[in-house]
CSV table of C-alpha atoms in Angstrom, one decimal:
chain,number,residue,atom,x,y,z
A,527,UNK,CA,0.0,0.0,0.0
A,528,UNK,CA,2.8,2.4,0.9
A,529,UNK,CA,4.5,1.6,-2.4
A,530,UNK,CA,1.3,2.4,-4.3
A,531,UNK,CA,1.0,5.7,-2.4
A,532,UNK,CA,4.6,6.6,-3.2
A,533,UNK,CA,4.1,5.8,-6.9
A,534,UNK,CA,1.0,8.0,-7.0
A,535,UNK,CA,2.8,10.8,-5.2
A,536,UNK,CA,5.7,10.6,-7.7
A,537,UNK,CA,3.3,10.5,-10.6
A,538,UNK,CA,1.5,13.6,-9.4
A,539,UNK,CA,4.9,15.4,-9.0
A,540,UNK,CA,5.9,14.5,-12.5
A,541,UNK,CA,2.6,15.9,-13.8
A,542,UNK,CA,3.0,19.1,-11.8
A,543,UNK,CA,6.6,19.6,-13.1
A,544,UNK,CA,5.4,18.9,-16.6
A,545,UNK,CA,2.6,21.4,-16.3
A,546,UNK,CA,5.1,24.1,-15.0
A,547,UNK,CA,7.5,23.4,-17.8
A,548,UNK,CA,4.8,23.9,-20.4
A,549,UNK,CA,3.9,27.3,-19.0
A,550,UNK,CA,7.5,28.6,-19.0
A,551,UNK,CA,7.5,32.0,-20.8
A,552,UNK,CA,10.1,33.5,-23.2
A,553,UNK,CA,11.8,32.5,-26.4
A,554,UNK,CA,14.9,31.2,-24.7
A,555,UNK,CA,12.8,28.6,-22.9
A,556,UNK,CA,12.2,27.1,-26.4
A,557,UNK,CA,15.8,25.9,-26.5
A,558,UNK,CA,15.3,24.2,-23.1
A,559,UNK,CA,12.2,22.5,-24.5
A,560,UNK,CA,14.2,21.3,-27.5
A,561,UNK,CA,17.0,19.8,-25.4
A,562,UNK,CA,14.6,18.1,-23.1
A,563,UNK,CA,12.5,16.7,-26.0
A,564,UNK,CA,15.6,15.3,-27.8
A,565,UNK,CA,17.2,13.9,-24.6
A,566,UNK,CA,14.0,12.3,-23.4
A,567,UNK,CA,13.3,10.7,-26.7
A,568,UNK,CA,16.8,9.4,-26.7
A,569,UNK,CA,15.9,7.4,-23.6
A,570,UNK,CA,13.6,5.1,-25.7
A,571,UNK,CA,16.0,2.2,-25.8
A,572,UNK,CA,16.8,2.4,-22.1
A,573,UNK,CA,13.3,1.3,-21.3
A,574,UNK,CA,12.4,-0.6,-24.5
A,575,UNK,CA,15.4,-3.0,-24.7
A,576,UNK,CA,14.7,-4.8,-21.4
A,577,UNK,CA,11.1,-5.3,-22.5
A,578,UNK,CA,12.1,-6.6,-25.9
A,579,UNK,CA,14.7,-8.9,-24.4
A,580,UNK,CA,12.1,-10.0,-21.8
A,581,UNK,CA,9.9,-11.4,-24.6
A,582,UNK,CA,7.5,-8.6,-25.3
A,583,UNK,CA,7.1,-7.6,-29.0
A,584,UNK,CA,7.3,-4.0,-30.3
A,585,UNK,CA,3.6,-3.6,-31.0
A,586,UNK,CA,2.5,-4.7,-27.5
A,587,UNK,CA,5.1,-2.4,-25.9
A,588,UNK,CA,4.0,0.6,-27.9
A,589,UNK,CA,0.3,-0.2,-27.3
A,590,UNK,CA,0.8,0.0,-23.6
A,591,UNK,CA,3.1,3.0,-24.0
A,592,UNK,CA,0.5,5.0,-25.9
A,593,UNK,CA,-2.5,3.9,-23.8
A,594,UNK,CA,-0.8,4.7,-20.5
A,595,UNK,CA,0.4,8.1,-21.8
A,596,UNK,CA,-3.2,9.2,-22.6
A,597,UNK,CA,-4.4,9.7,-19.0
A,598,UNK,CA,-1.2,11.7,-18.2
A,599,UNK,CA,-1.9,14.1,-21.1
A,600,UNK,CA,-5.6,14.2,-20.2
A,601,UNK,CA,-4.7,15.2,-16.6
A,602,UNK,CA,-2.3,17.9,-17.9
A,603,UNK,CA,-5.1,19.3,-20.1
A,604,UNK,CA,-7.4,19.4,-17.1
A,605,UNK,CA,-4.8,21.1,-14.9
A,606,UNK,CA,-4.2,23.7,-17.6
A,607,UNK,CA,-7.9,24.2,-18.2
A,608,UNK,CA,-7.7,23.1,-21.9
A,609,UNK,CA,-10.2,21.0,-23.8
A,610,UNK,CA,-9.8,18.2,-26.3
A,611,UNK,CA,-12.1,19.5,-29.1
A,612,UNK,CA,-10.3,20.0,-32.4
A,613,UNK,CA,-13.1,20.3,-35.0
A,614,UNK,CA,-14.3,17.8,-37.6
A,615,UNK,CA,-12.0,19.1,-40.4
A,616,UNK,CA,-8.9,18.2,-38.4
A,617,UNK,CA,-9.8,14.6,-37.4
A,618,UNK,CA,-8.6,13.0,-40.6
A,619,UNK,CA,-5.2,14.8,-40.8
A,620,UNK,CA,-4.6,14.1,-37.1
A,621,UNK,CA,-5.5,10.4,-37.5
A,622,UNK,CA,-2.9,10.3,-40.3
A,623,UNK,CA,-0.3,11.9,-37.9
A,624,UNK,CA,-1.2,9.2,-35.4
A,625,UNK,CA,-0.6,6.5,-38.0
A,626,UNK,CA,2.8,8.0,-38.9
A,627,UNK,CA,3.9,8.1,-35.3
A,628,UNK,CA,2.8,4.5,-34.7
A,629,UNK,CA,4.7,3.3,-37.8
A,630,UNK,CA,7.8,5.3,-36.8
A,631,UNK,CA,7.7,3.9,-33.3
A,632,UNK,CA,7.2,0.3,-34.4
A,633,UNK,CA,10.0,0.3,-37.0
A,634,UNK,CA,12.4,2.0,-34.6
A,635,UNK,CA,11.8,-0.5,-31.8
A,636,UNK,CA,12.2,-3.4,-34.2
A,637,UNK,CA,15.5,-2.0,-35.3
A,638,UNK,CA,16.9,-2.4,-31.8
A,639,UNK,CA,16.8,-6.2,-32.4
A,640,UNK,CA,19.2,-5.8,-35.3
A,641,UNK,CA,21.7,-3.1,-34.2
A,642,UNK,CA,23.0,-1.2,-31.2
A,643,UNK,CA,20.6,1.4,-29.9
A,644,UNK,CA,23.1,4.3,-30.3
A,645,UNK,CA,23.7,3.6,-34.0
A,646,UNK,CA,19.9,3.2,-34.6
A,647,UNK,CA,19.2,6.5,-32.9
A,648,UNK,CA,22.0,8.2,-34.9
A,649,UNK,CA,20.7,6.9,-38.2
A,650,UNK,CA,17.2,8.1,-37.2
A,651,UNK,CA,18.7,11.6,-37.1
A,652,UNK,CA,18.7,11.8,-40.9
A,653,UNK,CA,15.0,12.7,-40.7
A,654,UNK,CA,15.8,16.5,-41.1
A,655,UNK,CA,17.3,15.8,-44.5
A,656,UNK,CA,14.2,13.9,-45.5
A,657,UNK,CA,12.1,16.8,-44.3
A,658,UNK,CA,14.0,19.1,-46.7
A,659,UNK,CA,13.6,16.7,-49.6
A,660,UNK,CA,9.9,16.6,-49.0
A,661,UNK,CA,9.6,20.4,-48.7
A,662,UNK,CA,11.7,20.8,-51.8
A,663,UNK,CA,9.9,18.2,-53.9
A,664,UNK,CA,6.3,18.8,-52.8
A,665,UNK,CA,6.3,22.4,-51.5
A,666,UNK,CA,8.9,23.9,-53.9
A,667,UNK,CA,11.3,25.0,-51.2
A,668,UNK,CA,14.6,26.1,-52.7
A,669,UNK,CA,17.5,23.7,-51.9
A,670,UNK,CA,21.1,24.9,-51.7
A,671,UNK,CA,24.2,23.1,-53.1
A,672,UNK,CA,25.4,22.9,-49.5
A,673,UNK,CA,22.4,20.7,-48.8
A,674,UNK,CA,23.4,18.1,-51.5
A,675,UNK,CA,27.1,18.1,-50.3
A,676,UNK,CA,26.0,17.5,-46.7
A,677,UNK,CA,23.6,14.8,-47.8
A,678,UNK,CA,26.5,13.0,-49.5
A,679,UNK,CA,28.5,13.4,-46.3
A,680,UNK,CA,25.7,11.9,-44.2
A,681,UNK,CA,25.5,9.0,-46.6
A,682,UNK,CA,29.3,8.5,-46.2
A,683,UNK,CA,28.7,8.4,-42.5
A,684,UNK,CA,26.1,5.7,-42.9
A,685,UNK,CA,28.6,3.7,-45.0
A,686,UNK,CA,31.1,4.0,-42.3
A,687,UNK,CA,28.6,2.7,-39.8
A,688,UNK,CA,27.7,-0.1,-42.1
A,689,UNK,CA,31.4,-1.1,-42.1
A,690,UNK,CA,30.9,-2.3,-38.5
A,691,UNK,CA,28.3,-4.9,-39.6
A,692,UNK,CA,30.9,-7.6,-39.4
A,693,UNK,CA,31.0,-7.0,-35.6
A,694,UNK,CA,27.2,-7.7,-35.4
A,695,UNK,CA,26.4,-4.1,-34.5
A,696,UNK,CA,24.7,-3.1,-37.8
A,697,UNK,CA,22.6,-5.0,-40.3
A,698,UNK,CA,20.8,-4.2,-43.6
A,699,UNK,CA,17.3,-5.1,-42.1
A,700,UNK,CA,18.0,-2.8,-39.1
A,701,UNK,CA,19.1,0.1,-41.4
A,702,UNK,CA,16.0,-0.3,-43.5
A,703,UNK,CA,13.7,-0.3,-40.4
A,704,UNK,CA,15.4,2.9,-39.1
A,705,UNK,CA,15.0,4.6,-42.6
A,706,UNK,CA,11.3,3.8,-42.6
A,707,UNK,CA,11.1,5.2,-39.0
A,708,UNK,CA,12.9,8.4,-40.1
A,709,UNK,CA,10.8,8.8,-43.2
A,710,UNK,CA,7.5,8.4,-41.2
A,711,UNK,CA,8.7,10.9,-38.6
A,712,UNK,CA,9.8,13.3,-41.3
A,713,UNK,CA,6.4,13.3,-42.9
A,714,UNK,CA,4.9,13.8,-39.4
A,715,UNK,CA,7.1,16.9,-38.9
A,716,UNK,CA,6.0,18.3,-42.2
A,717,UNK,CA,2.3,17.5,-41.5
A,718,UNK,CA,2.3,19.0,-38.0
A,719,UNK,CA,3.3,22.4,-39.5
A,720,UNK,CA,0.6,22.4,-42.2
A,721,UNK,CA,-2.9,23.6,-42.1
A,722,UNK,CA,-5.3,22.8,-40.5
A,723,UNK,CA,-3.3,20.9,-37.8
A,724,UNK,CA,-0.8,23.6,-36.9
A,725,UNK,CA,-3.5,25.8,-35.3
A,726,UNK,CA,-4.4,23.0,-32.7
A,727,UNK,CA,-3.1,23.6,-29.2
A,728,UNK,CA,-0.1,21.6,-28.1
A,729,UNK,CA,-1.8,19.5,-25.4
A,730,UNK,CA,-4.9,18.8,-27.6
A,731,UNK,CA,-2.7,17.8,-30.6
A,732,UNK,CA,-0.6,15.5,-28.4
A,733,UNK,CA,-3.7,13.9,-26.9
A,734,UNK,CA,-5.3,13.1,-30.3
A,735,UNK,CA,-2.1,11.9,-31.9
A,736,UNK,CA,-1.6,9.5,-29.0
A,737,UNK,CA,-5.2,8.4,-29.2
A,738,UNK,CA,-5.1,7.8,-32.9
A,739,UNK,CA,-1.8,5.9,-32.5
A,740,UNK,CA,-3.3,3.8,-29.8
A,741,UNK,CA,-6.2,2.9,-32.1
A,742,UNK,CA,-3.8,1.9,-34.9
A,743,UNK,CA,-1.7,-0.3,-32.6
A,744,UNK,CA,-4.9,-1.8,-31.2
A,745,UNK,CA,-6.0,-2.8,-34.7
A,746,UNK,CA,-2.6,-4.4,-35.3
A,747,UNK,CA,-3.1,-6.4,-32.2
A,748,UNK,CA,-6.7,-7.4,-33.1
A,749,UNK,CA,-5.5,-8.5,-36.6
A,750,UNK,CA,-2.9,-10.9,-35.2
A,751,UNK,CA,-5.0,-11.9,-32.1
A,752,UNK,CA,-2.1,-11.6,-29.6
A,753,UNK,CA,-1.2,-9.1,-26.9
A,754,UNK,CA,1.9,-9.6,-24.8
A,755,UNK,CA,1.5,-8.4,-21.2
A,756,UNK,CA,4.3,-7.0,-19.1
A,757,UNK,CA,5.7,-9.7,-16.7
A,758,UNK,CA,6.3,-8.4,-13.2
A,759,UNK,CA,6.9,-5.0,-11.6
A,760,UNK,CA,10.1,-4.2,-13.4
A,761,UNK,CA,8.5,-4.6,-16.8
A,762,UNK,CA,5.4,-2.6,-15.8
A,763,UNK,CA,7.7,0.1,-14.5
A,764,UNK,CA,9.6,0.2,-17.8
A,765,UNK,CA,6.3,0.5,-19.7
A,766,UNK,CA,5.1,3.4,-17.5
A,767,UNK,CA,8.5,5.1,-17.8
A,768,UNK,CA,8.2,4.7,-21.6
A,769,UNK,CA,4.8,6.4,-21.5
A,770,UNK,CA,5.9,9.3,-19.3
A,771,UNK,CA,9.4,10.2,-20.5
A,772,UNK,CA,10.0,9.4,-24.2
A,773,UNK,CA,6.3,9.9,-25.0
A,774,UNK,CA,4.5,12.5,-22.9
A,775,UNK,CA,7.6,14.7,-22.0
A,776,UNK,CA,9.1,14.3,-25.5
A,777,UNK,CA,5.9,14.9,-27.5
A,778,UNK,CA,4.9,18.0,-25.4
A,779,UNK,CA,8.4,19.5,-25.4
A,780,UNK,CA,8.9,18.9,-29.2
A,781,UNK,CA,5.6,20.6,-30.1
A,782,UNK,CA,6.2,23.5,-27.7
A,783,UNK,CA,9.7,24.0,-28.9
A,784,UNK,CA,8.5,24.2,-32.5
A,785,UNK,CA,5.9,26.7,-31.4
A,786,UNK,CA,8.4,28.9,-29.5
A,787,UNK,CA,11.5,28.9,-31.7
A,788,UNK,CA,10.5,27.2,-34.9
A,789,UNK,CA,11.3,23.9,-36.6
A,790,UNK,CA,15.0,24.6,-37.6
A,791,UNK,CA,16.4,25.3,-34.1
A,792,UNK,CA,14.3,22.5,-32.7
A,793,UNK,CA,15.8,20.1,-35.2
A,794,UNK,CA,19.3,21.4,-34.5
A,795,UNK,CA,18.8,20.6,-30.8
A,796,UNK,CA,17.7,17.1,-31.9
A,797,UNK,CA,21.4,16.2,-31.9
A,798,UNK,CA,21.0,15.4,-28.2
A,799,UNK,CA,18.8,12.4,-29.1
A,800,UNK,CA,21.4,10.1,-30.6
A,801,UNK,CA,24.1,11.4,-28.2
A,802,UNK,CA,21.8,10.4,-25.3
A,803,UNK,CA,21.2,7.0,-26.8
A,804,UNK,CA,24.9,6.4,-27.5
A,805,UNK,CA,25.8,7.4,-23.9
A,806,UNK,CA,23.2,5.1,-22.3
A,807,UNK,CA,23.9,2.3,-24.8
A,808,UNK,CA,27.6,2.3,-23.7
A,809,UNK,CA,26.9,2.8,-20.0
A,810,UNK,CA,23.9,0.4,-19.5
A,811,UNK,CA,24.2,-2.2,-22.3
A,812,UNK,CA,27.9,-2.5,-22.7
A,813,UNK,CA,27.8,-1.4,-26.4
A,814,UNK,CA,31.0,-0.4,-28.1
A,815,UNK,CA,31.9,1.7,-31.2
A,816,UNK,CA,34.9,1.2,-33.3
A,817,UNK,CA,36.9,4.3,-34.4
A,818,UNK,CA,35.3,3.9,-37.9
A,819,UNK,CA,31.9,3.9,-36.3
A,820,UNK,CA,32.6,7.0,-34.2
A,821,UNK,CA,33.8,8.9,-37.3
A,822,UNK,CA,30.7,7.9,-39.1
A,823,UNK,CA,28.5,8.9,-36.2
A,824,UNK,CA,30.1,12.3,-36.0
A,825,UNK,CA,30.0,12.8,-39.7
A,826,UNK,CA,26.3,12.2,-39.8
A,827,UNK,CA,25.6,14.6,-36.9
A,828,UNK,CA,27.8,17.4,-38.4
A,829,UNK,CA,26.4,17.1,-41.9
A,830,UNK,CA,22.7,17.0,-40.8
A,831,UNK,CA,23.3,19.9,-38.4
A,832,UNK,CA,24.8,22.0,-41.2
A,833,UNK,CA,21.9,21.2,-43.4
A,834,UNK,CA,19.2,22.1,-41.0
A,835,UNK,CA,21.0,25.3,-39.8
A,836,UNK,CA,20.7,26.8,-43.3
A,837,UNK,CA,23.7,29.0,-42.7
A,838,UNK,CA,22.4,30.3,-39.4
A,839,UNK,CA,24.5,27.9,-37.3
A,840,UNK,CA,26.5,30.7,-35.6
A,841,UNK,CA,23.3,32.6,-34.6
A,842,UNK,CA,21.8,29.4,-33.2
A,843,UNK,CA,24.9,28.4,-31.3
A,844,UNK,CA,25.1,31.9,-29.8
A,845,UNK,CA,21.5,31.7,-28.8
A,846,UNK,CA,22.0,28.4,-27.0
A,847,UNK,CA,25.2,29.8,-25.5
A,848,UNK,CA,23.3,32.5,-23.8
A,849,UNK,CA,21.6,29.9,-21.7
A,850,UNK,CA,24.9,29.1,-20.0
A,851,UNK,CA,26.5,32.5,-19.1
A,852,UNK,CA,30.0,32.6,-17.6
A,853,UNK,CA,30.3,34.5,-14.4
A,854,UNK,CA,31.6,37.9,-15.2
A,855,UNK,CA,33.4,40.4,-13.0
A,856,UNK,CA,31.0,43.0,-11.6
A,857,UNK,CA,32.2,46.6,-12.0
A,858,UNK,CA,30.6,49.1,-9.7
A,859,UNK,CA,29.9,52.3,-11.4
A,860,UNK,CA,29.6,55.3,-9.0
A,861,UNK,CA,27.4,58.1,-10.1
A,862,UNK,CA,28.8,61.5,-9.6
């Protein structure tokens, strides 16, 4: 009973903190949102891998993840005095976004069975390049020569990572799964900034995307007639953590960061996602990277960051730098 009370108290504290974070004012807070969103999403494998290794399949894990995240977002909406109504004209586009997120999550989780989580998360970070290709091909956004050069550099980084396949860290099925995940997420990023979806409030949009994703995953489960349940307290704890951290926190912070500072700076800060996954992959799962793999990883991150910065990298870095001021000497000026 005491343990249950402690869990409920901790859950309430998490919701209170989340509600406070969402209400933070100012543009600079958008950079904090971006860092939190990327780092929290990078924790996906920390909670997912033990479940996959324990016998649960990706669809069952994601079903519980989405379903358990719904009441948390609903409580946040009630605490903020928001409503879930979105209008009939937005239901179909948001259902499409929920489908994209479900596909992206399933393919990413499946890729963990074929490669190290750090490499999978790094490969996923090519989604900004895919966003630019979609915007250029379908919405006539002008693409610079630098974009193509950096794309070639990112592909070279992928080739370097593939060179570690002989060590069992990377495989072709794993790479293809991550590419499908990145493409689905790229289409989601484009869709969330298009009418009529972009006018929906952050909490309402997150709630409906999660709800539609839950329905999609539920249909998958009904079609195959099998749902794997978490076994024991540790697995249930991992599922709840998946629902709260890489789902609720990441979704809300991503949408809020885009609203406050725009898509480009938010994507730049997405570099913290693979970095987080690599760090925890090494610390918790004993994963290793060869020198060739490290060079490939860094090449991908550098090339993608240069692409999405669109020549404004210095300005973005300086903006982030302002969040961490160095103590300066205080000069006292005496008025005469």
